[in-house]
Short mmCIF file of C-alpha atoms in Angstrom, two decimals:
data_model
loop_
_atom_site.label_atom_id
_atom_site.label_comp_id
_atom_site.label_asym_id
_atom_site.label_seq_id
_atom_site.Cartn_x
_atom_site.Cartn_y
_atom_site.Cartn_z
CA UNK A 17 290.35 56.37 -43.17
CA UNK A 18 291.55 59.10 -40.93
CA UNK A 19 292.50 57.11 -38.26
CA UNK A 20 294.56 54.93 -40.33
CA UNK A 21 296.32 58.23 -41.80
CA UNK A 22 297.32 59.02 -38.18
CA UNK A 23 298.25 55.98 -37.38
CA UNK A 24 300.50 55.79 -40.25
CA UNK A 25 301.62 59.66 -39.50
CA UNK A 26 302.71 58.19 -35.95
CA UNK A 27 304.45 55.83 -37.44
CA UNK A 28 306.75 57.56 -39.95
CA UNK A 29 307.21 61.12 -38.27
CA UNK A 30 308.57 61.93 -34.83
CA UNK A 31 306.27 64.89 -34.12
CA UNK A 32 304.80 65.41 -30.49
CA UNK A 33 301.13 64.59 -29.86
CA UNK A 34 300.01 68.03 -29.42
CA UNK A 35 301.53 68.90 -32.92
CA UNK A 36 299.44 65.73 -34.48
CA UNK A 37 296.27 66.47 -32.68
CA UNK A 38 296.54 70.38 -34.36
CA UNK A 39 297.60 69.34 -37.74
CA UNK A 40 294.57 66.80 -38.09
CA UNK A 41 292.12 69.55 -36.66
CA UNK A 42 293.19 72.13 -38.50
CA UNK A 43 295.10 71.27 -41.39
CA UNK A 44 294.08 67.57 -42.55
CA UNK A 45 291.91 67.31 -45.17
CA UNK A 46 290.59 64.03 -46.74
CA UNK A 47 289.84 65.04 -49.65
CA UNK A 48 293.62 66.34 -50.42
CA UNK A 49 294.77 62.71 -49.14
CA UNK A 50 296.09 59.85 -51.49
CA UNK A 51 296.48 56.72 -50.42
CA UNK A 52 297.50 53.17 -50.98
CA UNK A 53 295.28 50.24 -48.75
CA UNK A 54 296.38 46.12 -49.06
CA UNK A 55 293.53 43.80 -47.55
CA UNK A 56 292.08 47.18 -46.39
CA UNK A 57 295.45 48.56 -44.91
CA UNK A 58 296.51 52.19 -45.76
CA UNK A 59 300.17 51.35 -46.04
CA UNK A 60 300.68 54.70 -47.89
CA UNK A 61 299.69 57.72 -48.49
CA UNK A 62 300.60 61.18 -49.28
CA UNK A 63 298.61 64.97 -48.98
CA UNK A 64 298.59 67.43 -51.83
CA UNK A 65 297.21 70.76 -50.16
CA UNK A 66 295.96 73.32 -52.14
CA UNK A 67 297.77 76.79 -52.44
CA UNK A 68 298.16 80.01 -54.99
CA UNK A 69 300.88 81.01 -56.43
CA UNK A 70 301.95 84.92 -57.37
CA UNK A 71 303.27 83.99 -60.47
CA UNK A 72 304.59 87.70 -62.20
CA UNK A 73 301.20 89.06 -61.46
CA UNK A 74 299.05 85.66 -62.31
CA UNK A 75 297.73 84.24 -59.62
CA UNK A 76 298.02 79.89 -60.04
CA UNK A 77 296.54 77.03 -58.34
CA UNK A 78 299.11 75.19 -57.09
CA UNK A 79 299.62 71.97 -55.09
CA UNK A 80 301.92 70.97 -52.68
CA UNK A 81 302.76 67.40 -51.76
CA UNK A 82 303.62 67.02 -48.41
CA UNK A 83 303.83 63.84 -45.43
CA UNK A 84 304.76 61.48 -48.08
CA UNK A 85 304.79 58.17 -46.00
CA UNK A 86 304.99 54.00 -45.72
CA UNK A 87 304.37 51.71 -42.97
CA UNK A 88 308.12 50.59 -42.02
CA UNK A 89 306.97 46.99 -42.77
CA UNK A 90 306.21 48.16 -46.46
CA UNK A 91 309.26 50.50 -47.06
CA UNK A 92 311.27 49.53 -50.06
CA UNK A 93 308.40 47.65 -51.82
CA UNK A 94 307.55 50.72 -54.78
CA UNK A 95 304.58 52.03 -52.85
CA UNK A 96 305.71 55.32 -52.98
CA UNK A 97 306.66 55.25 -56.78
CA UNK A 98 303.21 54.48 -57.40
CA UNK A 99 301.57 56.54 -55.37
CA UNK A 100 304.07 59.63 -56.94
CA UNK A 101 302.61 58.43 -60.19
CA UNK A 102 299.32 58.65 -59.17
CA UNK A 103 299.47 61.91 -57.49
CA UNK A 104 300.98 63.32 -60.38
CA UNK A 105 297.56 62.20 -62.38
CA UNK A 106 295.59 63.45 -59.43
CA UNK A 107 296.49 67.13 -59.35
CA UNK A 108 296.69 67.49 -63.26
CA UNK A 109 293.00 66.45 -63.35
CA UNK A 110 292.11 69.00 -60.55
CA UNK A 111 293.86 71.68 -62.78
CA UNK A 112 297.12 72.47 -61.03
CA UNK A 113 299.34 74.43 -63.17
CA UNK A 114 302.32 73.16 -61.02
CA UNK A 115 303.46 70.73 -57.71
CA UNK A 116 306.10 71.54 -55.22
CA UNK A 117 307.66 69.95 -52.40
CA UNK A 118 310.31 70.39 -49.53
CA UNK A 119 312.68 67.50 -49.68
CA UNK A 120 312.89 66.42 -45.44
CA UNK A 121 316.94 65.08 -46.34
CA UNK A 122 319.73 66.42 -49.18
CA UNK A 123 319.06 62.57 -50.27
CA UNK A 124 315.87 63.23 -50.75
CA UNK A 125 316.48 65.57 -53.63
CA UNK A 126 317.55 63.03 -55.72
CA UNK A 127 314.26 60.89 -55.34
CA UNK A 128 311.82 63.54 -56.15
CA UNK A 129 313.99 64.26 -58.86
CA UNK A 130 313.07 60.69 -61.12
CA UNK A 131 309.22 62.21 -60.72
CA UNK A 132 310.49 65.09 -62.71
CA UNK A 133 310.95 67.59 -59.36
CA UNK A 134 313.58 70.42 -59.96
CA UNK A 135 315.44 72.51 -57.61
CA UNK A 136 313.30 75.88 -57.67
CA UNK A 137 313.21 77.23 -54.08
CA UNK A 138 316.55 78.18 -52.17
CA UNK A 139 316.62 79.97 -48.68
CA UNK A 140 319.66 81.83 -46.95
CA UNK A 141 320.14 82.16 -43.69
CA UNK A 142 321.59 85.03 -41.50
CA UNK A 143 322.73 84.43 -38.35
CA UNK A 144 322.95 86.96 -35.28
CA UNK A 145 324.39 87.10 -31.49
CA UNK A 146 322.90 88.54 -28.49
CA UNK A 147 326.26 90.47 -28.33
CA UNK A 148 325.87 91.94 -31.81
CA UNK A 149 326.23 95.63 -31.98
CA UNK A 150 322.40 96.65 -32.39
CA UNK A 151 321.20 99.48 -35.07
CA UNK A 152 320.62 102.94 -33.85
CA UNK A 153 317.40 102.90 -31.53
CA UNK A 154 314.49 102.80 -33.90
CA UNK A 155 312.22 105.44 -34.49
CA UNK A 156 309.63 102.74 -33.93
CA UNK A 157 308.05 100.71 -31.24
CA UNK A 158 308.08 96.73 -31.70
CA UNK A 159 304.98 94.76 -29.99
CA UNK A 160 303.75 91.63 -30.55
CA UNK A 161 301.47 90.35 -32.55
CA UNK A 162 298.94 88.90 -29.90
CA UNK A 163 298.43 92.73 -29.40
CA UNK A 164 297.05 94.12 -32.39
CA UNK A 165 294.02 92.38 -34.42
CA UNK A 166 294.72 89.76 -36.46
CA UNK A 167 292.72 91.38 -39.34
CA UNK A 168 296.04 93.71 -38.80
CA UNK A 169 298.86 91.65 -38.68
CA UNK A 170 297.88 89.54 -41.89
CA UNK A 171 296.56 92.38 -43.98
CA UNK A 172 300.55 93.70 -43.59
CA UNK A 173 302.38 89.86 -43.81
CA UNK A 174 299.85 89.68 -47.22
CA UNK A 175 300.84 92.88 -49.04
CA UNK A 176 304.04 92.01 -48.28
CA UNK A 177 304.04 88.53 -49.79
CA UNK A 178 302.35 89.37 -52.59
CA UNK A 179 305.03 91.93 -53.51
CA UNK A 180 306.95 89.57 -54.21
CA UNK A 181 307.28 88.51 -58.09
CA UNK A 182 307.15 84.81 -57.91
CA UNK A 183 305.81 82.82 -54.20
CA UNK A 184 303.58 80.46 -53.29
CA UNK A 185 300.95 82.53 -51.18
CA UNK A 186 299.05 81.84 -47.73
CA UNK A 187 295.83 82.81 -47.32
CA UNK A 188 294.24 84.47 -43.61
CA UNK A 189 293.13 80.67 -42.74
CA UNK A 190 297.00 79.79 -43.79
CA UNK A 191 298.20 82.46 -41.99
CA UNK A 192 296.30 81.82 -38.95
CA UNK A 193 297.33 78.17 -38.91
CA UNK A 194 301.05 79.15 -38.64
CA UNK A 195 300.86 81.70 -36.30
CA UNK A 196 299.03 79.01 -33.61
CA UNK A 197 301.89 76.66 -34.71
CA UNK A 198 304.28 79.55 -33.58
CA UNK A 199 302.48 79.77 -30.18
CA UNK A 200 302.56 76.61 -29.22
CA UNK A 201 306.23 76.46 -29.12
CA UNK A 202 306.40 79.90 -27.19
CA UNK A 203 306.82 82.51 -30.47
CA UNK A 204 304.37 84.80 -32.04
CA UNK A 205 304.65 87.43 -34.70
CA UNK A 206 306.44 90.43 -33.62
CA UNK A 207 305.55 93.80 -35.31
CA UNK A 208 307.64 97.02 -35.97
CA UNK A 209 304.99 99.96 -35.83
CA UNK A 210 305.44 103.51 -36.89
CA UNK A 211 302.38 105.94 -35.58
CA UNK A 212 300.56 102.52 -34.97
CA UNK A 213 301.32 101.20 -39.30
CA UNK A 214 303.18 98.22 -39.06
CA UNK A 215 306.55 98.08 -41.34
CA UNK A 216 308.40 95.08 -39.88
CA UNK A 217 307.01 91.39 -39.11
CA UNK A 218 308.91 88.78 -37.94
CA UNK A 219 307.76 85.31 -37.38
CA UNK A 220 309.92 83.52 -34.43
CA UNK A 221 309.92 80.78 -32.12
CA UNK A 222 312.70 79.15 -29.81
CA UNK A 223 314.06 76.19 -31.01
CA UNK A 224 316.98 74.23 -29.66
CA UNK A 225 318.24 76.77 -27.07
CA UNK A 226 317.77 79.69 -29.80
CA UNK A 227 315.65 81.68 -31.75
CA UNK A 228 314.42 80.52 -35.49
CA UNK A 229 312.89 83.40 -37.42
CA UNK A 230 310.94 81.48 -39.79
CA UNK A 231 310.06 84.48 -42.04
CA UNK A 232 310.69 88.08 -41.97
CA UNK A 233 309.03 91.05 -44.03
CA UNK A 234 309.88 94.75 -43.55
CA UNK A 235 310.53 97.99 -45.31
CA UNK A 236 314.12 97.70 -44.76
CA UNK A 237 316.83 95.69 -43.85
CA UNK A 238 318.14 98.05 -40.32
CA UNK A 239 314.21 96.87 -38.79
CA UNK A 240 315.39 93.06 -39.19
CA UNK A 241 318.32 93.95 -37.62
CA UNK A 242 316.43 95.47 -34.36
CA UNK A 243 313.50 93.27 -34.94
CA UNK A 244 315.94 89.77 -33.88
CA UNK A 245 317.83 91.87 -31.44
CA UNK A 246 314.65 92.28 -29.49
CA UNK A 247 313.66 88.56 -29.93
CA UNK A 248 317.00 87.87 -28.36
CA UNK A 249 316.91 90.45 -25.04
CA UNK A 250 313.19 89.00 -24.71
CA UNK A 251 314.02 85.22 -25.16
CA UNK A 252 317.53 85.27 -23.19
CA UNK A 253 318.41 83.59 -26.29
CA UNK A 254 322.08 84.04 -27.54
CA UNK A 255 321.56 83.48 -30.88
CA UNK A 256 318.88 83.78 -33.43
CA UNK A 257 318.97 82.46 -37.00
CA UNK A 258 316.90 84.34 -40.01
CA UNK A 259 315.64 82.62 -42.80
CA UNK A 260 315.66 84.99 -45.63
CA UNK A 261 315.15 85.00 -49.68
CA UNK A 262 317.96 83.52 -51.15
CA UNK A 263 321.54 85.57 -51.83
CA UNK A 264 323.19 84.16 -54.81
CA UNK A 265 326.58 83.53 -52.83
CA UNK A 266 325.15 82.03 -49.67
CA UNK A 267 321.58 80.02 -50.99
CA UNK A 268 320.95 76.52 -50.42
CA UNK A 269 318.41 74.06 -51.97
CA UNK A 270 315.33 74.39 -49.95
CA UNK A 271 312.19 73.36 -52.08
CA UNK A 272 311.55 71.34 -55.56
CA UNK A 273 308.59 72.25 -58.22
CA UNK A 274 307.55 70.63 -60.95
CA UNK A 275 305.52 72.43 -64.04
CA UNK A 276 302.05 69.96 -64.43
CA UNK A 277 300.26 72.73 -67.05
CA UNK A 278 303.19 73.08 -69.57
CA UNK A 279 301.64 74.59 -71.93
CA UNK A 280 299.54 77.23 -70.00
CA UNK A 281 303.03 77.69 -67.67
CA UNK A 282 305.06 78.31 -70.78
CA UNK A 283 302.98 80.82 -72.69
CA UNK A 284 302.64 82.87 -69.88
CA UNK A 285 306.33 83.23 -69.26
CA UNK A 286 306.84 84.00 -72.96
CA UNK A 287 304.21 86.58 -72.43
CA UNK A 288 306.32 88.36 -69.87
CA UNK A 289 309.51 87.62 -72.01
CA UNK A 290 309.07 87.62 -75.62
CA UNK A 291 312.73 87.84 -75.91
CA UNK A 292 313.53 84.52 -74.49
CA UNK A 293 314.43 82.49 -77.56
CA UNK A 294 314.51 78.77 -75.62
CA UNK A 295 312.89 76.23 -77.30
CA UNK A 296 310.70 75.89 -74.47
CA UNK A 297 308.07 73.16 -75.64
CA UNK A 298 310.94 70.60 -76.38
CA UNK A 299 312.46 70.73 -72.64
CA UNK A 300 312.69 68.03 -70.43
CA UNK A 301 310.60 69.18 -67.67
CA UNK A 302 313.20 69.47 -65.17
CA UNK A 303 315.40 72.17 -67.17
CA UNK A 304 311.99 73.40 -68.07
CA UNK A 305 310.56 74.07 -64.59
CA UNK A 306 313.91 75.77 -63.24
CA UNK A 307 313.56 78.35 -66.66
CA UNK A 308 310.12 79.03 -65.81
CA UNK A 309 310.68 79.64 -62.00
CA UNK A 310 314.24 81.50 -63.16
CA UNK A 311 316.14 79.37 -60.68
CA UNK A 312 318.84 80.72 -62.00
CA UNK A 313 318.74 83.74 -60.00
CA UNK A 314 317.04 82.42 -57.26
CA UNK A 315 313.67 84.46 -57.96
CA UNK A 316 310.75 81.71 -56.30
CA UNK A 317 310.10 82.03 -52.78
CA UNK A 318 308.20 79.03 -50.93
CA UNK A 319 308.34 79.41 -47.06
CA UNK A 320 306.64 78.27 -43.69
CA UNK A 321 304.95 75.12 -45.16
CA UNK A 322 304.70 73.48 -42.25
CA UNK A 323 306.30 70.16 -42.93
CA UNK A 324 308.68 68.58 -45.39
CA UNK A 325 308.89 64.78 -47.09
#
């Protein structure tokens, strides 16, 4: 069945060879695949990759749905309605206590929506120039991450992203993944290091004549500010554009969740807020997911995923 995923990846997705090669080595699992065969044709299919989730302090299993595709020949037939259905079954009965997704398109929003998908991730973005005035020089050094051991650099990107209240986590294996995604495209992880303890990381890569900083972590805003300027006098890049948490007056819709385990989801949210007087059990699950992910001030964080749908 593999074969016929790839085959089917090749023909919905536009990504290079060398990118499909590492994704089904590394990444590709079969038994997080879902698919739909006619006359023993997969003409469909879908991946639902495991993950945790910090969730206030509770640590969830959660799944996220990802390369959602049909064969162009099939498109427009209802295969992907079914197989949403079916996925939906799928991850309930391995004991997911929620689903997300990243929408590839704005339309896209809108489809995942009828399978009860919510707006629950946004991102910002912050964009700088090579020209910019930089900080003060730092009282640190900034090398990258190919330099120190990897034990290292994750053991830092992993206290950091588990300081924050509600985000889907990656584990070392995750973490690993990403960073030899980074590489291949020329980036790395670049490290701000104080007496040799790191209190910066910034994930970065060129892309399209500039550099993307796919995540950032720090102690403080100034070493994101010297972090990029270094990416840009290393890269000869003009401009470099952050991806950050989202800030209430610039966010955009990013990623979708949907709540699977309603009950377990919704008494442990009342455990953390007693207060909250919503009539939680009798909410359609889309208002009900954005209240228990507090969309409303932009609290979930879901980030370098890989892929969208």
């Amino acid at each position: 069945m593999k074969e016929q995923v790839i085959d089917l990846w090749k023909a919905s997705f536009g990504d290079s060879e060398e990118f499909t090669q590492f994704y089904f080595e590394r990444v590709y699992k079969e038994e997080n695949v879902l698919t739909l065969c006619e006359n023993g044709r997969v003409i469909s299919a879908l991946q639902m990759r495991p993950y945790e989730m910090n969730y206030y302090g509770t640590i969830l299993p959660v799944a996220y749905v990802c390369d959602v595709c049909t064969l162009p020949s099939e498109r427009g037939k209802g295969w992907v309605s079914r197989l949403m259905r079916q996925a939906l079954e799928v991850m309930r009965e391995r004991g997911y206590a929620l689903t997300t997704l990243i929408p590839a398109t704005e339309g896209l929003f809108n489809l995942y929506e009828r399978f009860g998908y919510a707006k629950a991730f946004d991102h910002s973005s912050e964009v700088h120039f090579s020209e910019d005035e930089p900080p003060e020089p730092p009282f640190y050094r900034i090398v990258p991450g190919r330099q120190l051991p990897p034990e290292t650099v994750f053991a830092y990107y992993d206290r950091k992203q588990r300081e924050r209240p509600c985000a889907i986590l990656h584990s070392a294996r995750d973490w690993e993944i990403l960073l030899q995604d980074c590489r291949m495209v020329g980036g790395d992880a670049w490290l701000a290091l104080w007496h040799d303890t790191p209190i910066g990381l910034a994930l970065a890569a060129p892309a399209d004549g500039m550099m993307s900083v796919r995540e950032f972590v720090g102690e403080e805003p100034d070493i994101r500010l010297t972090l990029v300027q270094h990416l840009l006098a290393q890269s000869g890049c003009d401009m470099a554009i952050v991806s950050l948490p989202p800030l209430l007056s610039t966010a955009h819709p990013y990623g979708m969740a949907r709540v699977l385990d309603r009950e377990r989801m919704t008494d442990l949210y009342l455990s953390h807020r007693p207060e909250d007087n919503t009539p939680l059990h009798d909410t359609d699950i889309v208002r009900l997911t954005q209240t228990l992910l507090r969309y409303n001030r932009r609290e979930a964080w879901m980030n370098l995923m890989l892929d969208g749908n």
